[in-house]
Short mmCIF file of C-alpha atoms in Angstrom, two decimals:
data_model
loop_
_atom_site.label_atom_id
_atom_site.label_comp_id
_atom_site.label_asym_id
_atom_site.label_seq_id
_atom_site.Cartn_x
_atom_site.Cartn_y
_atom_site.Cartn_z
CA UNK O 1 -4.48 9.96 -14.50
CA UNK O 2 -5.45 9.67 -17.80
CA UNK O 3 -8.87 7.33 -18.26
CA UNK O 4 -7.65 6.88 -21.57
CA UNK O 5 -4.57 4.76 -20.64
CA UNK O 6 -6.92 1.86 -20.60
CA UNK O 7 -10.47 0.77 -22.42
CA UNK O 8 -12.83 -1.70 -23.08
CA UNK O 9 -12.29 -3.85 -26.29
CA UNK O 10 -16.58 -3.61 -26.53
CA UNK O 11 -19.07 -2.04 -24.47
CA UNK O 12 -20.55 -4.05 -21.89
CA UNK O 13 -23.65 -4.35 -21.09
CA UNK O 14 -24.91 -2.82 -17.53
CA UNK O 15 -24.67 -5.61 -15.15
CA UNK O 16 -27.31 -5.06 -12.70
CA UNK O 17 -26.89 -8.34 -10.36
CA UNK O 18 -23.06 -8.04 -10.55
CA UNK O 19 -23.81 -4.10 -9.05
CA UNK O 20 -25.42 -5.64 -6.08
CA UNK O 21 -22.85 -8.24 -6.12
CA UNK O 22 -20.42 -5.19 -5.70
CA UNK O 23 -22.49 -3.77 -2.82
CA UNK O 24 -22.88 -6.92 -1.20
CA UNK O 25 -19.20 -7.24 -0.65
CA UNK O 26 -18.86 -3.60 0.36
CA UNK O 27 -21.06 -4.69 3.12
CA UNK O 28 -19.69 -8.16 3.91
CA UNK O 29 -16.34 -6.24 4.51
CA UNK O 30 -17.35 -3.53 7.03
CA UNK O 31 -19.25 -6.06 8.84
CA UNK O 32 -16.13 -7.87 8.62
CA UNK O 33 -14.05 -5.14 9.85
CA UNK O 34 -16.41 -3.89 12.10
CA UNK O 35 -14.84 -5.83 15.28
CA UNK O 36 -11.49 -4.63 14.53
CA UNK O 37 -12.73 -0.79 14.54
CA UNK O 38 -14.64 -1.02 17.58
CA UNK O 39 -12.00 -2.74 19.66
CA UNK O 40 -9.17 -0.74 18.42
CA UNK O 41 -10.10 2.92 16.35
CA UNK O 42 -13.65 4.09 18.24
CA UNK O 43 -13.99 7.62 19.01
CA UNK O 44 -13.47 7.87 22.57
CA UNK O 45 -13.30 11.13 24.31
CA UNK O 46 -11.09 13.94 24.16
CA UNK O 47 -10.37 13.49 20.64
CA UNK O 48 -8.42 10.00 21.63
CA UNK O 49 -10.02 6.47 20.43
CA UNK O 50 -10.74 3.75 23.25
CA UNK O 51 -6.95 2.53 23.01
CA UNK O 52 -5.68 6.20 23.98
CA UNK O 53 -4.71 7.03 20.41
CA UNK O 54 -6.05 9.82 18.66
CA UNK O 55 -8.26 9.18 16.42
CA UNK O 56 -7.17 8.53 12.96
CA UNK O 57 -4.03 7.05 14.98
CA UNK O 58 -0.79 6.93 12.53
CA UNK O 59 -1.84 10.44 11.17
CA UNK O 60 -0.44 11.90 14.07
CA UNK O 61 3.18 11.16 12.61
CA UNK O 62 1.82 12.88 9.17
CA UNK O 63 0.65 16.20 10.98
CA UNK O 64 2.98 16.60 13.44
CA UNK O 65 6.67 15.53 12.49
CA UNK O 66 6.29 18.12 9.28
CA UNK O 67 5.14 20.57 11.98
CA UNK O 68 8.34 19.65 14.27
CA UNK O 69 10.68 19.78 11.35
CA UNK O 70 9.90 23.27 10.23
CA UNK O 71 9.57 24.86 13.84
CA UNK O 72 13.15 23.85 14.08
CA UNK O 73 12.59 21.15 16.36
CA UNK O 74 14.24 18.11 14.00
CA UNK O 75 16.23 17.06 16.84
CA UNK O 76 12.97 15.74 18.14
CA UNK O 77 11.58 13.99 15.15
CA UNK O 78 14.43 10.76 14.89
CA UNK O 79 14.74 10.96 18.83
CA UNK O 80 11.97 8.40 19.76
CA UNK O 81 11.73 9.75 23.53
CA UNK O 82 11.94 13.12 22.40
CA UNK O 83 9.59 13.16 19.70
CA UNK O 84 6.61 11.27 22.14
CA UNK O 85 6.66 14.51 24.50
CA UNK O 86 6.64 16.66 21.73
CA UNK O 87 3.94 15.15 19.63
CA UNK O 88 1.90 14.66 23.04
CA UNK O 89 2.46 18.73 23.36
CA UNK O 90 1.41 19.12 19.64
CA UNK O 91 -1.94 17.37 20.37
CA UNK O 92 -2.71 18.64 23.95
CA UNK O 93 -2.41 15.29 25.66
CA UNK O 94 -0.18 12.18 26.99
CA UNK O 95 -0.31 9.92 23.47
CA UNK O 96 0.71 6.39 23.99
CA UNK O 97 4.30 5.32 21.99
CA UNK O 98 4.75 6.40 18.32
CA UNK O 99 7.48 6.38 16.11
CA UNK O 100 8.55 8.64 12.82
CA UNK O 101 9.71 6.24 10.87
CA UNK O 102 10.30 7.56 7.14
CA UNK O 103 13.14 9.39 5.34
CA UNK O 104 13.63 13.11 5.84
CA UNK O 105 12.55 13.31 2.13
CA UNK O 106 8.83 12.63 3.30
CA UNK O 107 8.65 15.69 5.65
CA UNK O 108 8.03 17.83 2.99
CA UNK O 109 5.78 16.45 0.75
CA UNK O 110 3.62 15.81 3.88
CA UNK O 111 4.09 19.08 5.39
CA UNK O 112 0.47 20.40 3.52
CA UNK O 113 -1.67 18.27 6.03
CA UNK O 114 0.70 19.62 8.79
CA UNK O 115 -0.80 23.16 8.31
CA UNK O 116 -4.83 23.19 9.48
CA UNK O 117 -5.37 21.91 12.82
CA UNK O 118 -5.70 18.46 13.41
CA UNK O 119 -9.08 17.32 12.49
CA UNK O 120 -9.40 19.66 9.36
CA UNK O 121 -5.90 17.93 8.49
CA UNK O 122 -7.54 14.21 9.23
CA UNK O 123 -10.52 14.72 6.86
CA UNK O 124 -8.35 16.48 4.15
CA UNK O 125 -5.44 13.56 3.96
CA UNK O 126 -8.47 10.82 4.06
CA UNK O 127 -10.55 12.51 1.54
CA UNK O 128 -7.85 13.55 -0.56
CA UNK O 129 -6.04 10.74 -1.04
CA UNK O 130 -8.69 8.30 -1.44
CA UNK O 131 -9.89 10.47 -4.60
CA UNK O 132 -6.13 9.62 -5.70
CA UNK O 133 -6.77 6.41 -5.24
CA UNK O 134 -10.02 6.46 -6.83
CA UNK O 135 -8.85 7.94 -9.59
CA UNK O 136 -5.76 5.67 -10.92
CA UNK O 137 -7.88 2.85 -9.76
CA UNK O 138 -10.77 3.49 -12.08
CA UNK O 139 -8.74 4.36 -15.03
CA UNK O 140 -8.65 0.86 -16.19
CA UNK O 141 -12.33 0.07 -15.29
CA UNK O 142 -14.85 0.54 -18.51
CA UNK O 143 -17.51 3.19 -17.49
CA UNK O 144 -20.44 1.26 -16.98
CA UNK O 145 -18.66 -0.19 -14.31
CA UNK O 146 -17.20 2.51 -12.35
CA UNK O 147 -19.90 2.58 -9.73
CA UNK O 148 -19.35 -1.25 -9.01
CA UNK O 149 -15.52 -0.39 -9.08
CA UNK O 150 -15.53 2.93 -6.53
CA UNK O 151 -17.58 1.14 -4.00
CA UNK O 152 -15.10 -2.28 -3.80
CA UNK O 153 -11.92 0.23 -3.89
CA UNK O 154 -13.40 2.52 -1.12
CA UNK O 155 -14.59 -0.51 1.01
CA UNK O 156 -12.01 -2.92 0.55
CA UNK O 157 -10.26 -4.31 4.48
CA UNK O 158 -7.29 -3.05 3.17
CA UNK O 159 -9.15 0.32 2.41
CA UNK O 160 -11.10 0.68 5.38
CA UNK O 161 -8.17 -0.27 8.09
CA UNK O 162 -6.15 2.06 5.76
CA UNK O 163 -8.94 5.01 6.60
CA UNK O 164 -9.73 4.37 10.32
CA UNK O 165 -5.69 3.79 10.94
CA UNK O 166 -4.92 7.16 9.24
CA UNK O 167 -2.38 5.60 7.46
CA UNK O 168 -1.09 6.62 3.73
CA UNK O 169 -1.87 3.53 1.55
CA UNK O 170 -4.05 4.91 -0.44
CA UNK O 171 -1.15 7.99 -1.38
CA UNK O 172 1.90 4.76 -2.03
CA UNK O 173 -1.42 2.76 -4.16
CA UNK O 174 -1.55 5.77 -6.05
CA UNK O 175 1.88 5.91 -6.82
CA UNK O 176 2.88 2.53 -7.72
CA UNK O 177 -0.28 1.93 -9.92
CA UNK O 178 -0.51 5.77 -11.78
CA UNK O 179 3.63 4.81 -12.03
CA UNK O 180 2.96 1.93 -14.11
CA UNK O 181 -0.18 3.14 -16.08
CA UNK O 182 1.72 5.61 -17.08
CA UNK O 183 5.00 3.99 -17.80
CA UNK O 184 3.60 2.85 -21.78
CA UNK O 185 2.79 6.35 -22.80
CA UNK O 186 4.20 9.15 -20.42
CA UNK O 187 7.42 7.73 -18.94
CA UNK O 188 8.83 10.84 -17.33
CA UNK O 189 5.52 11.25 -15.45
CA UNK O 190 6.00 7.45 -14.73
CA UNK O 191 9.35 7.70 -12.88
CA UNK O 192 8.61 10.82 -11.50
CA UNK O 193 6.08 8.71 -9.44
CA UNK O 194 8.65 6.00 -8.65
CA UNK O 195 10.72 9.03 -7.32
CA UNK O 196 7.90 10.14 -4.76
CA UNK O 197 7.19 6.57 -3.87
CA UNK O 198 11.43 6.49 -2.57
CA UNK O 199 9.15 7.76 0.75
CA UNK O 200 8.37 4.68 1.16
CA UNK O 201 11.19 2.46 -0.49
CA UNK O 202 10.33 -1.16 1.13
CA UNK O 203 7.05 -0.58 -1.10
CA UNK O 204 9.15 -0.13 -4.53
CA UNK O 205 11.93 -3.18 -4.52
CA UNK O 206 10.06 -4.97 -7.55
CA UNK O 207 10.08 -1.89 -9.82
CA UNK O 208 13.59 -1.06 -10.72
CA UNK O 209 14.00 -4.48 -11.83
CA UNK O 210 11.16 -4.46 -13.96
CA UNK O 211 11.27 -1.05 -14.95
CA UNK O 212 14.76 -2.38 -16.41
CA UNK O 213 13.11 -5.55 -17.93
CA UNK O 214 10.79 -2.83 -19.84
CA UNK O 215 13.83 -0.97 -21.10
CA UNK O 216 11.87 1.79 -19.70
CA UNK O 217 15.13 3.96 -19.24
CA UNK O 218 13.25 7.46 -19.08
CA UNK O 219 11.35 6.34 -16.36
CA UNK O 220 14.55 4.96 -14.65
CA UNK O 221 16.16 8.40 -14.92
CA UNK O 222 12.96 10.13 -13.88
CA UNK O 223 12.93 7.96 -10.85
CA UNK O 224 16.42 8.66 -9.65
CA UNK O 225 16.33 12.26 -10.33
CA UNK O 226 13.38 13.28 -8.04
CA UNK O 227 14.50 10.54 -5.37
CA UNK O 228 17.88 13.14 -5.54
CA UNK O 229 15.96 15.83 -5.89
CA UNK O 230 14.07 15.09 -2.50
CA UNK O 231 17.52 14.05 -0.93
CA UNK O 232 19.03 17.04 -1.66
CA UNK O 233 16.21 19.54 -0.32
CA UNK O 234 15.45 17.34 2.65
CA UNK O 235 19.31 17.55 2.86
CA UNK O 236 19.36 21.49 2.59
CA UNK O 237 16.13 22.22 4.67
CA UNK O 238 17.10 19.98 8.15
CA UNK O 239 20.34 19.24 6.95
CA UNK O 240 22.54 15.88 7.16
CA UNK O 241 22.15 14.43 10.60
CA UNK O 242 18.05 13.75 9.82
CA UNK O 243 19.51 11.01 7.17
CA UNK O 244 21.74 9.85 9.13
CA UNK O 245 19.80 9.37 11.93
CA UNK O 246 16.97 7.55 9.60
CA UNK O 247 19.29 5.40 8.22
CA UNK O 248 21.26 4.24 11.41
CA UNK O 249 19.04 4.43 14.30
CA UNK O 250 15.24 4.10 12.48
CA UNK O 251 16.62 1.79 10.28
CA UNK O 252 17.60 -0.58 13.17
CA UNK O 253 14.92 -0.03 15.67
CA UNK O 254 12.72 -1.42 12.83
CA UNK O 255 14.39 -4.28 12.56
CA UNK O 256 14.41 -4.96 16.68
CA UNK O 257 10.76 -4.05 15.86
CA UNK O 258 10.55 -6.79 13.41
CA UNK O 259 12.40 -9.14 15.68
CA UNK O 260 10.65 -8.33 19.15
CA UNK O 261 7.65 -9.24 17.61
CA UNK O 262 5.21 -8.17 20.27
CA UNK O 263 1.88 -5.96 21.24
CA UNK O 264 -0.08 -4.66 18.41
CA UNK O 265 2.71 -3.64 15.93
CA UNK O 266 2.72 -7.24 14.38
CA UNK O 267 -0.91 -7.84 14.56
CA UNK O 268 -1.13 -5.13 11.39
CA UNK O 269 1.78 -6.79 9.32
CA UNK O 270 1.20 -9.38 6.79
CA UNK O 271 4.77 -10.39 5.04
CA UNK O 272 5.96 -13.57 4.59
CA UNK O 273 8.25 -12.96 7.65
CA UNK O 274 5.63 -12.24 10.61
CA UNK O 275 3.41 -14.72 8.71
CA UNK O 276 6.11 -17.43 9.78
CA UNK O 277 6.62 -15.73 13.12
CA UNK O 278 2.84 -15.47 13.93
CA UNK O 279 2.93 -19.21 13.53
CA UNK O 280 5.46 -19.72 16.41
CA UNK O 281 8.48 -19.75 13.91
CA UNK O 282 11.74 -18.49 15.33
CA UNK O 283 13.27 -15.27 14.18
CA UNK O 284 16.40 -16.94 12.06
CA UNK O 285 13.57 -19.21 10.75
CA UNK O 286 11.39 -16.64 9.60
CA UNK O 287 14.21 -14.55 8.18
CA UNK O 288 15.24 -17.25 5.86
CA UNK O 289 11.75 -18.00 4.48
CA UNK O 290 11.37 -14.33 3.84
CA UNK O 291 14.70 -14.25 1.86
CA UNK O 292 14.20 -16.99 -0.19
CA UNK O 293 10.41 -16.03 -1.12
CA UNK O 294 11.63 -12.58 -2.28
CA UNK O 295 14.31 -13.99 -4.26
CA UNK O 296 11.83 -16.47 -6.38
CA UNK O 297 9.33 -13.86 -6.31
CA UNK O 298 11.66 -11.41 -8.06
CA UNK O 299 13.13 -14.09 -10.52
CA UNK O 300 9.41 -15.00 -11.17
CA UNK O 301 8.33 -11.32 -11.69
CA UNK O 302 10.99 -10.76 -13.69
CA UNK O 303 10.63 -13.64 -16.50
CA UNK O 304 6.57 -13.17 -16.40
CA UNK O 305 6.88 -9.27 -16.90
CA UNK O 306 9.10 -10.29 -19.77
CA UNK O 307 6.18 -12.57 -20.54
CA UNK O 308 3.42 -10.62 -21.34
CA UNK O 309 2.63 -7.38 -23.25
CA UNK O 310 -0.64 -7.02 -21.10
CA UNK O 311 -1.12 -3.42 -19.57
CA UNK O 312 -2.94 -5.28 -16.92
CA UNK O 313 -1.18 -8.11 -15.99
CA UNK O 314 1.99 -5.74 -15.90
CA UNK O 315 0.81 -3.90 -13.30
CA UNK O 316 -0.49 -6.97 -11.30
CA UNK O 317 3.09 -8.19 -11.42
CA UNK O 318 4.01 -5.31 -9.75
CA UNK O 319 1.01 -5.08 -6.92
CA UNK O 320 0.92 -8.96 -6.17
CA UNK O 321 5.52 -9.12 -5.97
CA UNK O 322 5.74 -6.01 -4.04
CA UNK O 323 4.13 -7.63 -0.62
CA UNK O 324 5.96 -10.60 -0.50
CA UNK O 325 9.26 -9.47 -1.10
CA UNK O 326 9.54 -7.37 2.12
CA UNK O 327 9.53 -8.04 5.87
CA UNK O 328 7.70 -5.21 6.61
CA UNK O 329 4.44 -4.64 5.46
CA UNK O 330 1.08 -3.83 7.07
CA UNK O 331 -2.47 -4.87 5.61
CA UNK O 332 -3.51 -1.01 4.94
CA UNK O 333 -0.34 -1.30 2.36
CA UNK O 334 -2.22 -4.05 0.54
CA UNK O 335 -4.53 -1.09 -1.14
CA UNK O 336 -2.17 -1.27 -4.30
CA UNK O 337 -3.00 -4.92 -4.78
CA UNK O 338 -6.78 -4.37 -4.10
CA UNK O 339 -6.93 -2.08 -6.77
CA UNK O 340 -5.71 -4.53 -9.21
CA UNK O 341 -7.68 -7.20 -7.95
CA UNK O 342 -10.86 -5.12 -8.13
CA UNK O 343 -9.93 -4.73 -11.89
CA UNK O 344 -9.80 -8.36 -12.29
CA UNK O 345 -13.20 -9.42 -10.42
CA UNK O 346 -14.60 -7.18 -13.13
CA UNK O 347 -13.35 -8.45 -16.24
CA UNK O 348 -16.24 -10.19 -16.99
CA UNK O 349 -15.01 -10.12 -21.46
CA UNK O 350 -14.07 -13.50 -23.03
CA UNK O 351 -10.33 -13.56 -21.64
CA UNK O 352 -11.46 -12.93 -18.22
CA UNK O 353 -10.27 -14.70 -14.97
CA UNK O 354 -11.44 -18.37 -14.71
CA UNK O 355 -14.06 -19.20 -11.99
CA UNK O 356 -11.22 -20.42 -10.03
CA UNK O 357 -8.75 -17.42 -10.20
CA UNK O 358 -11.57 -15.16 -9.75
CA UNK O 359 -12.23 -16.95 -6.32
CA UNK O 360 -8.89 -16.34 -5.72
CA UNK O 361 -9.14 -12.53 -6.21
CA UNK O 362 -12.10 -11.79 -4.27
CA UNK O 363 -11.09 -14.41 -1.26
CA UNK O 364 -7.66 -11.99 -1.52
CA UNK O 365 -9.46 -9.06 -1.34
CA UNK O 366 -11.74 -9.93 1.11
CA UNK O 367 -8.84 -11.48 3.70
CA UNK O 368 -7.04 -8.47 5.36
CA UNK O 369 -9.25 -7.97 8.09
CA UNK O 370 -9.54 -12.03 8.17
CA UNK O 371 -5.83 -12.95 8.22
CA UNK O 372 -5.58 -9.56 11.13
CA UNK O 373 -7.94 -11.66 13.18
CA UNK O 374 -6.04 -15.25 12.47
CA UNK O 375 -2.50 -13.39 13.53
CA UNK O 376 -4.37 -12.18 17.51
CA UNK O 377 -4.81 -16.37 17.47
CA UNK O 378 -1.25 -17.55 16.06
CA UNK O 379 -1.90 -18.33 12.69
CA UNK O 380 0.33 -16.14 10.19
CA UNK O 381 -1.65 -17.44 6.85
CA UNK O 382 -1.06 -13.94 5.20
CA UNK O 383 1.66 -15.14 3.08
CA UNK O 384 -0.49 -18.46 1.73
CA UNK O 385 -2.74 -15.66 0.42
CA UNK O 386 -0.18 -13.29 -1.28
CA UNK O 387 1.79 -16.68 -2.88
CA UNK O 388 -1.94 -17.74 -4.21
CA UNK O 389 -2.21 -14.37 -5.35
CA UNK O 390 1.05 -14.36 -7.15
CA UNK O 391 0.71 -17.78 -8.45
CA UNK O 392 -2.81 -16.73 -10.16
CA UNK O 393 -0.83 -13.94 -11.44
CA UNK O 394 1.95 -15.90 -13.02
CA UNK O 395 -0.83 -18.27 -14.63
CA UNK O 396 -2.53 -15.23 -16.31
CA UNK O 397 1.03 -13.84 -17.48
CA UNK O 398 2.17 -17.38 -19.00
CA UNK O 399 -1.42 -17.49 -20.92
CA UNK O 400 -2.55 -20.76 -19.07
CA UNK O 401 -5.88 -19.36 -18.94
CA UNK O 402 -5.61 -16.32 -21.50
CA UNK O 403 -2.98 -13.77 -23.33
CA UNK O 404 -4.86 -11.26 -23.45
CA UNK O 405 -7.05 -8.92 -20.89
CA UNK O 406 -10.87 -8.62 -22.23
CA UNK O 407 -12.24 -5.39 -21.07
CA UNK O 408 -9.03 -3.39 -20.84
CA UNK O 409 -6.67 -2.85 -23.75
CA UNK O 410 -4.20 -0.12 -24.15
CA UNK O 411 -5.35 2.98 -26.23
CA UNK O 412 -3.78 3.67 -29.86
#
């Protein structure tokens, strides 16, 4: 990702308390998280974490359904029973209930980390896609503040619960963000990211729309020809029944997911739907407030995208609509809109933040781990904190506080 993309009107001078101010909130937030770790992803024995997962939990479903796929046993990977014996086989003991939930398409851009054992897989995927993440996320940030900017990306909540669950938010971050850096200069490069992201496509609904508000039509084309590029190998490696099968079956046990609502699973998500049913809303209830918030959110996306010409504020359009107009999203897929938020706690030039929306931005960064713990007691505030988010967002893109970003301004 080119560091280039972005840059700071004027040099800076080093901002010594504002570095401590960075590693004070690194700290705050393990401490923070710290309860959630120990009662859920500590090492236990045997390679398994106190709950009977292994640890790193979700990467099980990265190592081993790649694995499956390519030993000839994709019967096993969309055949829930099937797939717990065999991933309990894979790993040398009884796992408790996990499900492969993404399109065929993913099984091969995943299958590297399906190669070295386990563990050597774990610390690869972590490490590796964290430097991703490091890297698009410090593109934007002028280089006397990198330092402050690596250590409140790495230690974010959404980072850390992203790290200790194994998960892949820190790969989709990279994607969506590098997508839209790169949409101004290198288009192709730009969709061809949007393409990869398709492994995740609940993560991507904002972006065609603005992608077409952009007249980015490059990128658009990009976009749909590696998402059929993937199709079609996925569809010549396993063959057609995997897609089916995702589509059909996966597609509807995550809804009955969604709608069960119960043990952890719903603990971890953070839409606007579980937000309502956290707070003792029914079902239909929650289904309509989810629907009508991604409809405004789009329509306000939209006409603020259209807005501005900001680099910045173009991709916080993105990273702040993308959460709240799906039902299913977890807190470790928040990384995409700490990065952003990171960039705006430290634009400290003359169009910076207000105090107010700068509250706003660190309070969001800081609340993962926070709204994880108000869900376990009923209250589903997640979405207040994504629509405050937004709404900051919108202000900056309408210029009620300022046009233009301060430290970061495209390169010429």
């Amino acid at each position: 990702m080119p560091a280039s993309l972005f840059r700071p009107a004027k040099q800076v001078a080093p901002n010594s308390s504002y570095r401590l101010s960075a590693a004070s909130l690194a700290v705050i937030s393990i401490v923070v998280a710290f309860p959630l770790v120990r009662r859920f992803y500590w090492p236990g024995q045997n390679g398994l974490d106190v709950t009977g997962h292994p640890i790193g939990r979700d990467f099980i479903n990265v190592w081993a359904a790649p694995r499956l796929a390519f030993a000839g046993r994709m019967d096993a990977v969309y055949d829930r029973t099937a797939y717990l014996g065999a991933i309990s086989d894979l790993f040398g003991s009884a796992l408790p209930f996990h499900n492969w939930s993404y399109p065929p398409s993913a099984l091969a851009i995943l299958s590297p980390f399906a190669a070295p054992p386990y563990f050597i897989a774990l610390a690869l995927w972590s490490g590796l896609t964290l430097l991703a993440y490091l890297a698009v996320g410090l593109a934007p940030v002028p280089r006397n503040r990198r330092l402050s900017g690596a250590m409140l990306l790495a230690f974010s909540p959404a980072s850390l619960i992203n790290i200790v669950g194994g998960q892949n938010g820190f790969l989709t971050a990279a994607l969506l963000l590098g997508a839209f850096q790169l949409m101004p200069r290198s288009p192709l490069r730009a969709g061809g990211l949007l393409g990869l992201l398709t492994i995740k496509p609940h993560l991507a609904l904002v972006a065609p729309f603005l992608m077409i508000v952009a007249r980015a039509w490059r990128a658009i084309a990009a976009a749909l020809l590696v998402a059929l590029v993937l199709v079609i190998v996925s569809a010549a490696l396993f063959g057609i029944e995997p897609w089916r099968a995702y589509l059909t079956d996966t597609s509807r046990y995550t809804v009955d997911a969604l709608e069960r609502f119960t043990g952890f699973f719903p603990l971890m998500m953070g839409s606007v739907y579980t937000s309502f049913r956290s707070s003792g809303a029914s079902s239909s209830m929650a289904w309509l407030a989810q629907v009508l918030v991604s409809v405004m959110t789009l329509g306000a996306a939209v006409l603020a995208f259209r807005k501005t010409s900001s680099p910045v504020l173009r991709i916080q359009i993105a990273a702040a609509a993308a959460p709240l107009m799906t039902p299913y999203i977890f807190f470790y897929d928040l990384t995409a809109l700490s990065g952003v938020l990171v960039w705006r706690m430290l634009d400290d030039g003359p169009g910076r933040p207000s105090s107010g929306l700068k509250a706003i931005y660190v309070f969001a960064w800081m609340a993962p781990c926070v709204l994880l713990y108000l869900n376990v007691v009923g209250i589903g505030a997640t979405a207040l904190v994504l629509a405050a988010v937004f709404g900051a967002t919108m202000m900056e893109a309408y210029g009620w506080r300022s046009r233009e970003d301060s430290n970061f301004r495209p390169s010429v």
